[in-house]
PDB file of C-alpha atoms in Angstrom:
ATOM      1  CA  UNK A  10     107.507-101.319-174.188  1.00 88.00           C
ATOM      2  CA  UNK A  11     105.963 -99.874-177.854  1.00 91.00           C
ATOM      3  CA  UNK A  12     103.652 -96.953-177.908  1.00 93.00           C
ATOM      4  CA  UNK A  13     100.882 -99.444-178.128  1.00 93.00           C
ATOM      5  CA  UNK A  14     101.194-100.139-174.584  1.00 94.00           C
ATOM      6  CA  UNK A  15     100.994 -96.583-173.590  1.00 96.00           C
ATOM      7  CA  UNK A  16      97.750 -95.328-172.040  1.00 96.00           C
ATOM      8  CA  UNK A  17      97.328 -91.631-171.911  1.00 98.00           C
ATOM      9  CA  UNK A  18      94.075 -91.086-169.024  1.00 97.00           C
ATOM     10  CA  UNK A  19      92.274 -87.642-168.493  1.00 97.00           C
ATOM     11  CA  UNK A  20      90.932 -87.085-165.526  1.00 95.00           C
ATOM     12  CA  UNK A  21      87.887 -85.013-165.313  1.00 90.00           C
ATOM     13  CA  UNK A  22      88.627 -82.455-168.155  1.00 91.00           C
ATOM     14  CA  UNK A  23      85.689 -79.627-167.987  1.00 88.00           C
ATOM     15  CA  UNK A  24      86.673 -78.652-172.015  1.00 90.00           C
ATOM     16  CA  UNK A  25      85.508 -81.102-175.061  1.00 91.00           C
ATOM     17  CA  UNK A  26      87.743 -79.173-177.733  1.00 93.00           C
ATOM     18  CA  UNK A  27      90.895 -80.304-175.307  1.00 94.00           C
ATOM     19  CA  UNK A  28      90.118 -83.761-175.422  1.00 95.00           C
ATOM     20  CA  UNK A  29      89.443 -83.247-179.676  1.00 96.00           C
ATOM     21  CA  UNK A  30      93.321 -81.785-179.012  1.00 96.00           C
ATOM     22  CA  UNK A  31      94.686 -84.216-177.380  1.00 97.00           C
ATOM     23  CA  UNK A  32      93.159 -87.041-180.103  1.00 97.00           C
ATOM     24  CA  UNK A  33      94.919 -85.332-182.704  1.00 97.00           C
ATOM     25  CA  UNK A  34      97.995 -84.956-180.939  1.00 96.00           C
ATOM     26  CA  UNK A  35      98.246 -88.532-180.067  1.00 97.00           C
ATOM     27  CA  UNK A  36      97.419 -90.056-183.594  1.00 96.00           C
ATOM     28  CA  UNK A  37      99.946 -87.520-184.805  1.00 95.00           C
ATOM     29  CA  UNK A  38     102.727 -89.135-182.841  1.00 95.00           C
ATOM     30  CA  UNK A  39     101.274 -92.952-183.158  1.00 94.00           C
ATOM     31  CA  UNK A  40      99.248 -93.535-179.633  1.00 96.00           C
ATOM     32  CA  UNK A  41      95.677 -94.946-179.673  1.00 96.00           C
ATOM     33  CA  UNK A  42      94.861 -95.867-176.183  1.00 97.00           C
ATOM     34  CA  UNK A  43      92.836 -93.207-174.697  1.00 98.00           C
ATOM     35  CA  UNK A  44      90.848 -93.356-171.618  1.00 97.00           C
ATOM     36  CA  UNK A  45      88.748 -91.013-169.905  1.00 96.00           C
ATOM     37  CA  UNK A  46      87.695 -90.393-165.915  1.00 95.00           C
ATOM     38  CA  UNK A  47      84.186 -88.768-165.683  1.00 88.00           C
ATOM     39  CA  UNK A  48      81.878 -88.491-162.572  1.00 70.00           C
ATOM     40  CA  UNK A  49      80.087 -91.382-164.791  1.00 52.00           C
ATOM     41  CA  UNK A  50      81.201 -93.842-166.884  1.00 45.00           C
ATOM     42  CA  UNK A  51      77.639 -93.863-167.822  1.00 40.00           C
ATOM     43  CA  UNK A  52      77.320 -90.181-169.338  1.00 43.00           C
ATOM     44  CA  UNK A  53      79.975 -89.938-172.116  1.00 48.00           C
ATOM     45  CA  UNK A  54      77.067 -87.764-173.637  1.00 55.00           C
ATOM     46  CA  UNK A  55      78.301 -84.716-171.258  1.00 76.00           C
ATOM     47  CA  UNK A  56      81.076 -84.210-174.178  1.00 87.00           C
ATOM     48  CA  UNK A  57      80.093 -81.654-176.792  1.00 90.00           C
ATOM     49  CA  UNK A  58      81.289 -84.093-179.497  1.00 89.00           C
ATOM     50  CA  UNK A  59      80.848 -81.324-182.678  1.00 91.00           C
ATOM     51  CA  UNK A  60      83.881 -79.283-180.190  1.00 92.00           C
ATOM     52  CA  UNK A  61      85.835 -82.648-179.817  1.00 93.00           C
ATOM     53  CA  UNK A  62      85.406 -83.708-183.873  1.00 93.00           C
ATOM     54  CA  UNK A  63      86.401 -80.244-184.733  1.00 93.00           C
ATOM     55  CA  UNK A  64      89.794 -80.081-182.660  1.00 93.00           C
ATOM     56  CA  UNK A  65      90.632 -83.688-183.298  1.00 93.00           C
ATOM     57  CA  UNK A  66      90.931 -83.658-187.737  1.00 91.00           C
ATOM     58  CA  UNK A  67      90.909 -86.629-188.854  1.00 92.00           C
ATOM     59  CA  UNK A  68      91.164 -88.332-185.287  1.00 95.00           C
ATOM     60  CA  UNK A  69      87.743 -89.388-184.385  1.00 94.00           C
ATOM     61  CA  UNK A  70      88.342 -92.760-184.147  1.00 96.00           C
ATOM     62  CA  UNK A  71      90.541 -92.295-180.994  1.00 96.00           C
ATOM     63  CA  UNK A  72      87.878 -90.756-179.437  1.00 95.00           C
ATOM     64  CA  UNK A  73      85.785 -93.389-180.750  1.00 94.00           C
ATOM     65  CA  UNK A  74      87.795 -96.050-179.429  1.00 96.00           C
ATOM     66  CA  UNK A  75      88.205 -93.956-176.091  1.00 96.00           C
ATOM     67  CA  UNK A  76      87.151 -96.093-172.904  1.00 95.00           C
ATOM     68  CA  UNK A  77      85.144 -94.213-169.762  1.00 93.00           C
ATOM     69  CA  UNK A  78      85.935 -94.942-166.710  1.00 94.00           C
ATOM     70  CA  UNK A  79      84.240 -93.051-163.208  1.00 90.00           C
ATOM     71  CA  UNK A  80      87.610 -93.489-160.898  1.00 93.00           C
ATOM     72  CA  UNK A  81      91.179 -93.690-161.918  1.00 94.00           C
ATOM     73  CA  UNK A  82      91.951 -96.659-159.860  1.00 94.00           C
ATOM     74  CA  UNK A  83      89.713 -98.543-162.386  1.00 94.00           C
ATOM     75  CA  UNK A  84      91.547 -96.894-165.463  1.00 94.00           C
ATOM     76  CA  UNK A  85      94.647 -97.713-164.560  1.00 94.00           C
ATOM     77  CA  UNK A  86      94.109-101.338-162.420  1.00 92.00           C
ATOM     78  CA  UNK A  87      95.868-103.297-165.584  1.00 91.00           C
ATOM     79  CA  UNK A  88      98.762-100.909-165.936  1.00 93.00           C
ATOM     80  CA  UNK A  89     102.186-102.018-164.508  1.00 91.00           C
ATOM     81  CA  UNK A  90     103.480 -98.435-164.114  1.00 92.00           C
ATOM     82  CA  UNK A  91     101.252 -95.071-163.385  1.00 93.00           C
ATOM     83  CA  UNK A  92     103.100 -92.017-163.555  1.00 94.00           C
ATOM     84  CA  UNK A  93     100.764 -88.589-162.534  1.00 94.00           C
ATOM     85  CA  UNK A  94     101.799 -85.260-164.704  1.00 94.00           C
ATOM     86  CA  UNK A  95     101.937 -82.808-161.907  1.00 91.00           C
ATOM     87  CA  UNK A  96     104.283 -79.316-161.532  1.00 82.00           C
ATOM     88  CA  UNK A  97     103.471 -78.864-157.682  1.00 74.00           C
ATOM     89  CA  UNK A  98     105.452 -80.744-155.180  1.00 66.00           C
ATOM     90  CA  UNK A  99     104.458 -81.816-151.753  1.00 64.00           C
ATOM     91  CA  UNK A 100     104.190 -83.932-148.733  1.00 63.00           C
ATOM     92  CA  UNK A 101     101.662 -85.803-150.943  1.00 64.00           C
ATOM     93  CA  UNK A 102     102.442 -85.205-153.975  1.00 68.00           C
ATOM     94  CA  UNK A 103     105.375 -87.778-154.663  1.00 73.00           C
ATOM     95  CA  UNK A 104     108.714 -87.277-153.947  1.00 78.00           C
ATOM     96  CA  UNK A 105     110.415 -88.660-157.581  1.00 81.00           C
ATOM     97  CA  UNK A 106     109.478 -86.640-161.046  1.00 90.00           C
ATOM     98  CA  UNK A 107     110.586 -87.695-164.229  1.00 92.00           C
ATOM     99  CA  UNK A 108     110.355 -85.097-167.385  1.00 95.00           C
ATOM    100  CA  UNK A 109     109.133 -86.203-170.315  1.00 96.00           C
ATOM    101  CA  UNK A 110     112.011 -87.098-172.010  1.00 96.00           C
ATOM    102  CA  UNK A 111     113.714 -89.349-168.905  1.00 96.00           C
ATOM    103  CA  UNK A 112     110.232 -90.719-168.656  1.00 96.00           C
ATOM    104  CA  UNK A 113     110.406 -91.681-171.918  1.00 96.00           C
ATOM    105  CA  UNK A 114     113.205 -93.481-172.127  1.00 95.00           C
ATOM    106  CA  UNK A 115     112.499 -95.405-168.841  1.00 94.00           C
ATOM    107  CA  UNK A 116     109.071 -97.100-170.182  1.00 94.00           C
ATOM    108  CA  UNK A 117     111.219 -97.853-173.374  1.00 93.00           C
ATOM    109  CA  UNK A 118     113.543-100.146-171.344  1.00 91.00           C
ATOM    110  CA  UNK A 119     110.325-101.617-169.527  1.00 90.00           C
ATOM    111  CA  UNK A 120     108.008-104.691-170.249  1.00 87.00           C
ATOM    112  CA  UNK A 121     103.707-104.192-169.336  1.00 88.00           C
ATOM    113  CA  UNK A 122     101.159-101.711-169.783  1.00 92.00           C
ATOM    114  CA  UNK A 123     101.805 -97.961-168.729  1.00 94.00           C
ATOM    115  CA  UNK A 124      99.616 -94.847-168.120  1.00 95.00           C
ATOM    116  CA  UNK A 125      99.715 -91.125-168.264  1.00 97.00           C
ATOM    117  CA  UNK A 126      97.769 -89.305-165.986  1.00 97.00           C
ATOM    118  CA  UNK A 127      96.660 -85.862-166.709  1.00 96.00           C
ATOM    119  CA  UNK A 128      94.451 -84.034-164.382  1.00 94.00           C
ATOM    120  CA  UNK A 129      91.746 -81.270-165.199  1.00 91.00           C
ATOM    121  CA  UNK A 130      92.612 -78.586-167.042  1.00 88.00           C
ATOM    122  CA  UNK A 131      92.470 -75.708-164.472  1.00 87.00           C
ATOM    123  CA  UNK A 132      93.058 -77.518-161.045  1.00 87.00           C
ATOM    124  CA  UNK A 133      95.871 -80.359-162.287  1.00 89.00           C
ATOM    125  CA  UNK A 134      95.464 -83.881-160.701  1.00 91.00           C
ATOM    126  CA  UNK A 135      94.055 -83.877-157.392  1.00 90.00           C
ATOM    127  CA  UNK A 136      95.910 -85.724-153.746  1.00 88.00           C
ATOM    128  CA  UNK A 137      94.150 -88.210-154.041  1.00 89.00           C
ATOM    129  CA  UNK A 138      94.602 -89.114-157.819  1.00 92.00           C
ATOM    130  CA  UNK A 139      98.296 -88.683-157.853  1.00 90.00           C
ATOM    131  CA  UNK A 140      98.443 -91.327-154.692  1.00 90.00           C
ATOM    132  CA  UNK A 141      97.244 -93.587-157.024  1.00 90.00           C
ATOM    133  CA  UNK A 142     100.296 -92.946-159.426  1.00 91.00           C
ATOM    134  CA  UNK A 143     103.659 -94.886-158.859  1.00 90.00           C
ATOM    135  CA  UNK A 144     105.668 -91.629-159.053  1.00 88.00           C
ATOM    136  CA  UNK A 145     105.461 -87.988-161.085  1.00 91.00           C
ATOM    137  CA  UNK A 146     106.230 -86.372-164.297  1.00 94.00           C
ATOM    138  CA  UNK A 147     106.840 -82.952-164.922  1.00 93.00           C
ATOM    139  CA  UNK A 148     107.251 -80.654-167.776  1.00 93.00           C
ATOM    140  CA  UNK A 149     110.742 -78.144-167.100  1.00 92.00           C
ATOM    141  CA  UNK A 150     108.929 -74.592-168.135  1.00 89.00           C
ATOM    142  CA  UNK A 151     109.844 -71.084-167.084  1.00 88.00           C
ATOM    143  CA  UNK A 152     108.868 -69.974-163.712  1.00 84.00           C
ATOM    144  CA  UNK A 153     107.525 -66.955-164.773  1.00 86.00           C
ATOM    145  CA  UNK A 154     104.203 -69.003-166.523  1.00 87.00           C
ATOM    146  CA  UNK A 155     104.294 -72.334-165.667  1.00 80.00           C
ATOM    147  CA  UNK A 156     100.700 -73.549-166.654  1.00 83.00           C
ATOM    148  CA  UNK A 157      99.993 -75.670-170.041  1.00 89.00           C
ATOM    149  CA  UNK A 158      97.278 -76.269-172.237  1.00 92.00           C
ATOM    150  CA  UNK A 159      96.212 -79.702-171.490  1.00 94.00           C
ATOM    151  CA  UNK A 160      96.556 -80.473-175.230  1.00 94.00           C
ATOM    152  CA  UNK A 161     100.181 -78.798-175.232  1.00 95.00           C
ATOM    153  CA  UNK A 162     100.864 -80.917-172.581  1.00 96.00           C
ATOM    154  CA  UNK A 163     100.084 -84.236-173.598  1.00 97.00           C
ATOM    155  CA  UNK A 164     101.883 -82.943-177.128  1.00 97.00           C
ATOM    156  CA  UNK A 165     105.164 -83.321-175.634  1.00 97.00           C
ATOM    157  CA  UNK A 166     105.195 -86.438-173.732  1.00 97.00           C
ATOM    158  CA  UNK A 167     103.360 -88.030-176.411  1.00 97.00           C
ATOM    159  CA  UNK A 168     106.536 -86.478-178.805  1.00 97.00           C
ATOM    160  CA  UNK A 169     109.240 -87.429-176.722  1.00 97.00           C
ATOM    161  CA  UNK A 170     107.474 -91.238-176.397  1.00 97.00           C
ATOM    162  CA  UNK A 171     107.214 -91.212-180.003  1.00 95.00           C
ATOM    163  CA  UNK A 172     110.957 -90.403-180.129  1.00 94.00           C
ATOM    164  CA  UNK A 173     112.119 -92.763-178.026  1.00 94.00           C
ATOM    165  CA  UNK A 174     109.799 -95.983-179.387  1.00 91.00           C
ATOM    166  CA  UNK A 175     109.468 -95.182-182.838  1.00 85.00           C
ATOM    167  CA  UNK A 176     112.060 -96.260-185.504  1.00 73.00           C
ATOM    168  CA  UNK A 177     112.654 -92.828-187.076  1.00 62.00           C
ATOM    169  CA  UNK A 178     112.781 -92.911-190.922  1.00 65.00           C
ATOM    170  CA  UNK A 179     114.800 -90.415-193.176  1.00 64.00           C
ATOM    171  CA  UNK A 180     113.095 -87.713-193.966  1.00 64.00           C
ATOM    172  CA  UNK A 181     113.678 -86.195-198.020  1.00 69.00           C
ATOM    173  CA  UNK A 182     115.871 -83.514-197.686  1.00 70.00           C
ATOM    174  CA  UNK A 183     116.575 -83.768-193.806  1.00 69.00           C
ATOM    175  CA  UNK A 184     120.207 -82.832-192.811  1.00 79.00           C
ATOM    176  CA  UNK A 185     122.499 -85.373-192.018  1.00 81.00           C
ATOM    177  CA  UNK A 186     125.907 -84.221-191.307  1.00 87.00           C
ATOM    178  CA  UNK A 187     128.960 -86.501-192.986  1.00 88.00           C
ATOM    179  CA  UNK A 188     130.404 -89.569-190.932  1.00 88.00           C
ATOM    180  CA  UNK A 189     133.771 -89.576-189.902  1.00 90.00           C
ATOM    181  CA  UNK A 190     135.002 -91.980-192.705  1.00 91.00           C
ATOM    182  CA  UNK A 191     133.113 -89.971-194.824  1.00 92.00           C
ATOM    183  CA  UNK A 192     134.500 -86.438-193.045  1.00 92.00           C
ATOM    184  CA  UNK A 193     138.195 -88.286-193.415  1.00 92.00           C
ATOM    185  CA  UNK A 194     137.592 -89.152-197.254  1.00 93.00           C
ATOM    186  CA  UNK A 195     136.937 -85.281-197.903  1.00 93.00           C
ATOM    187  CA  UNK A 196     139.804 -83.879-195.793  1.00 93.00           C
ATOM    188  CA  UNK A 197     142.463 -86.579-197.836  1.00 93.00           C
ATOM    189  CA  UNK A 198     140.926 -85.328-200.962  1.00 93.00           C
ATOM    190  CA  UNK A 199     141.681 -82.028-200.241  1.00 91.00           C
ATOM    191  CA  UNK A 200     145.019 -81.857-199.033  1.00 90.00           C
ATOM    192  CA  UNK A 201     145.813 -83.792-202.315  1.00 90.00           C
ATOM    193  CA  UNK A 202     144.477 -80.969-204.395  1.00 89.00           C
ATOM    194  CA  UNK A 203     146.011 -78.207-201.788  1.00 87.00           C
ATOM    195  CA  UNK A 204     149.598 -80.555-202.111  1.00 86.00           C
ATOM    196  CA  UNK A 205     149.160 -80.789-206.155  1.00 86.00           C
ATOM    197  CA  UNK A 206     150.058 -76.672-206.109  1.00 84.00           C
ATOM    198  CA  UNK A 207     152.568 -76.904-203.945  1.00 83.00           C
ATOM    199  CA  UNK A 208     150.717 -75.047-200.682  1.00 82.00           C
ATOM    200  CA  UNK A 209     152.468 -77.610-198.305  1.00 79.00           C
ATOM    201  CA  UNK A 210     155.904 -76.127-198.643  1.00 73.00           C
ATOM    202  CA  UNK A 211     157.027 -77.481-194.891  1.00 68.00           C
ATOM    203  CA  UNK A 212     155.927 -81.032-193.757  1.00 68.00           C
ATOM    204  CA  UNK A 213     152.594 -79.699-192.078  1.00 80.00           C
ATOM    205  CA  UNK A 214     150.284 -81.886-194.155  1.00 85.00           C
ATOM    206  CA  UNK A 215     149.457 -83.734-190.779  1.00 86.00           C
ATOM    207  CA  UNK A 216     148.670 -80.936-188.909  1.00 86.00           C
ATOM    208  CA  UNK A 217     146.707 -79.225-191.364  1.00 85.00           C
ATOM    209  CA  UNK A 218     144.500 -82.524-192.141  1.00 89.00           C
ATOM    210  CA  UNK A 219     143.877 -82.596-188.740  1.00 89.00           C
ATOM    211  CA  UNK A 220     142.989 -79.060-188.203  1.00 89.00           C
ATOM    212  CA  UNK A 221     140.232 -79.763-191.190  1.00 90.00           C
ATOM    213  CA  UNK A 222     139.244 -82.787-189.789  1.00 90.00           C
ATOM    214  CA  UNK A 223     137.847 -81.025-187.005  1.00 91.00           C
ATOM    215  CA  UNK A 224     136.259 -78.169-188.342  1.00 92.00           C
ATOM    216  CA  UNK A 225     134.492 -79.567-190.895  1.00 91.00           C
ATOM    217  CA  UNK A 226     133.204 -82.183-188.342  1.00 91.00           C
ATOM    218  CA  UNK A 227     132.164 -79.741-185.875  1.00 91.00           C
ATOM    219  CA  UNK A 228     130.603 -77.649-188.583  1.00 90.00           C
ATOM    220  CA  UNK A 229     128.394 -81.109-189.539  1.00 90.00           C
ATOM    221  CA  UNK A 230     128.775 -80.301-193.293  1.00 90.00           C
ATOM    222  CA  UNK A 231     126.346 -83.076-194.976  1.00 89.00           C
ATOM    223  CA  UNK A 232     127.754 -85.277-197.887  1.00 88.00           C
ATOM    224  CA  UNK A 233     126.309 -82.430-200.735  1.00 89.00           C
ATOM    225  CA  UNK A 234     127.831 -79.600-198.958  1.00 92.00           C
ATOM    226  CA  UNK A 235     131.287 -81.546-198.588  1.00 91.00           C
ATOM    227  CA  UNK A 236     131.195 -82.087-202.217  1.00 92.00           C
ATOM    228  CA  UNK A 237     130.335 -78.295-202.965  1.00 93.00           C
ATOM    229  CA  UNK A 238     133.712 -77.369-200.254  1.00 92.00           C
ATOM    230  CA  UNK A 239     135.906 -80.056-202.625  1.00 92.00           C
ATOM    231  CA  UNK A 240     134.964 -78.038-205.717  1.00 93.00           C
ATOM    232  CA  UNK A 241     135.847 -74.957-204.815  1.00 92.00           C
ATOM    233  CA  UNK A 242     139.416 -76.112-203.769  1.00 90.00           C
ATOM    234  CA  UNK A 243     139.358 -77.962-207.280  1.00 90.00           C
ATOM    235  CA  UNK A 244     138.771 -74.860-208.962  1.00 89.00           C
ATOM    236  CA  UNK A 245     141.190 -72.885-207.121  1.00 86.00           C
ATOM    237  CA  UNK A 246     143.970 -75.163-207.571  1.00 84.00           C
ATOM    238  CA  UNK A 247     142.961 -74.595-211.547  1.00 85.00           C
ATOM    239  CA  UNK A 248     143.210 -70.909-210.935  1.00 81.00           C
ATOM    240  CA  UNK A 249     146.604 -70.892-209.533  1.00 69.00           C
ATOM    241  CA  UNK A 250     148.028 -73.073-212.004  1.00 67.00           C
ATOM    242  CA  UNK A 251     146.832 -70.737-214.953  1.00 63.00           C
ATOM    243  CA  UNK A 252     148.567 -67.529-212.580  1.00 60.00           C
TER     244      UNK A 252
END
């Protein structure tokens, strides 16, 4: 499954600058299917659109593109998998819950068309809506507040899809910690410059090389900062063989 297949569905939202939010959020992270569930497919004019243009910057055309439905089980009837975004559990309210990352990386492994349901923004998805999902999702948050923003909401998942479908490219100056090769290359280079003035006076090369092997790997030094390390034991070894 690609992001393309991914349908993200609100269901009865009562506020037009969330669903300007939640455009945004999804062209940020590369989704474009968008579908709404109104009392009537008929009245997409109920939408203050100035609210949803404003939140949305430079997303219009998923709105645009955004297909009204009046019942979920006609927005998601050519979806092979429905999963419901819900925090409350219940005799009816599906017994397995995925979070956003498992979720994820389920649909990634998975063939078809899939939808996110997200219900309004003060009452969640309703008994009867999540019965028409195959199972739920839920977002782990503290206790203490549990409640999203709709927009927030769909943020995540739509991050966590992007992660997991999306070849990531390297980002300019993004760290990248050194390889073990690389890691290995840098430790030998070092104990030949700590050997060269005579520090390994017993045979504990080994030990040593393996001691730095480690910490420099679990520090995750990148390439520049491995270089930087070597330098400073090169111009050491200079000092002590001026002393």
């Amino acid at each position: 499954m690609i992001l393309q297949d991914i349908r993200i569905i609100l269901c009865n939202v009562s506020e037009s600058g969330n669903v300007g939010a939640v455009c945004r959020v999804m062209k940020n992270m590369g989704l474009s299917q968008l579908r709404i569930v109104t009392n009537s497919a008929d009245s997409p004019d109920q939408f203050n659109t100035e609210q949803i243009f404003a939140r949305a910057v430079h997303a219009k055309d998923i709105w645009d593109n955004a297909s009204m439905f009046d019942n979920l089980s006609d927005a998601v009837s050519d979806c092979s998998i429905v999963a419901g975004a819900t925090r409350r559990r219940g005799h009816h309210r599906k017994n397995i819950s995925m979070t956003p990352r498992d979720l994820s990386a389920w649909l990634k492994e998975r063939t078809g068309k899939a939808a996110i349901v997200f219900g309004n923004e003060r009452t969640g998805l309703k008994d009867c809506e999540l019965e028409l999902c195959n199972f739920a999702t839920h977002i782990p948050v503290c206790e203490d507040h549990p409640s999203l923003n709709l927009s927030h909401a769909v943020q995540i998942y739509a991050y966590e899809l992007f992660l997991a479908m999306e070849k990531q490219l390297p980002v300019k100056g993004e760290w990248q910690a050194m390889n073990q090769v690389e890691t290995a290359a840098l430790v030998d280079s070092i104990a030949d410059i700590l050997e060269s003035v005579g520090f390994y006076k017993y045979p504990n090369r080994d030990m040593q090389t393996r001691f730095l092997h480690d910490v420099i790997s679990r520090a995750g030094l990148t390439e520049r900062e491995g270089g930087y390390l070597k330098e400073i034991i090169i111009k050491a070894a200079r000092l002590q063989r001026f002393t």
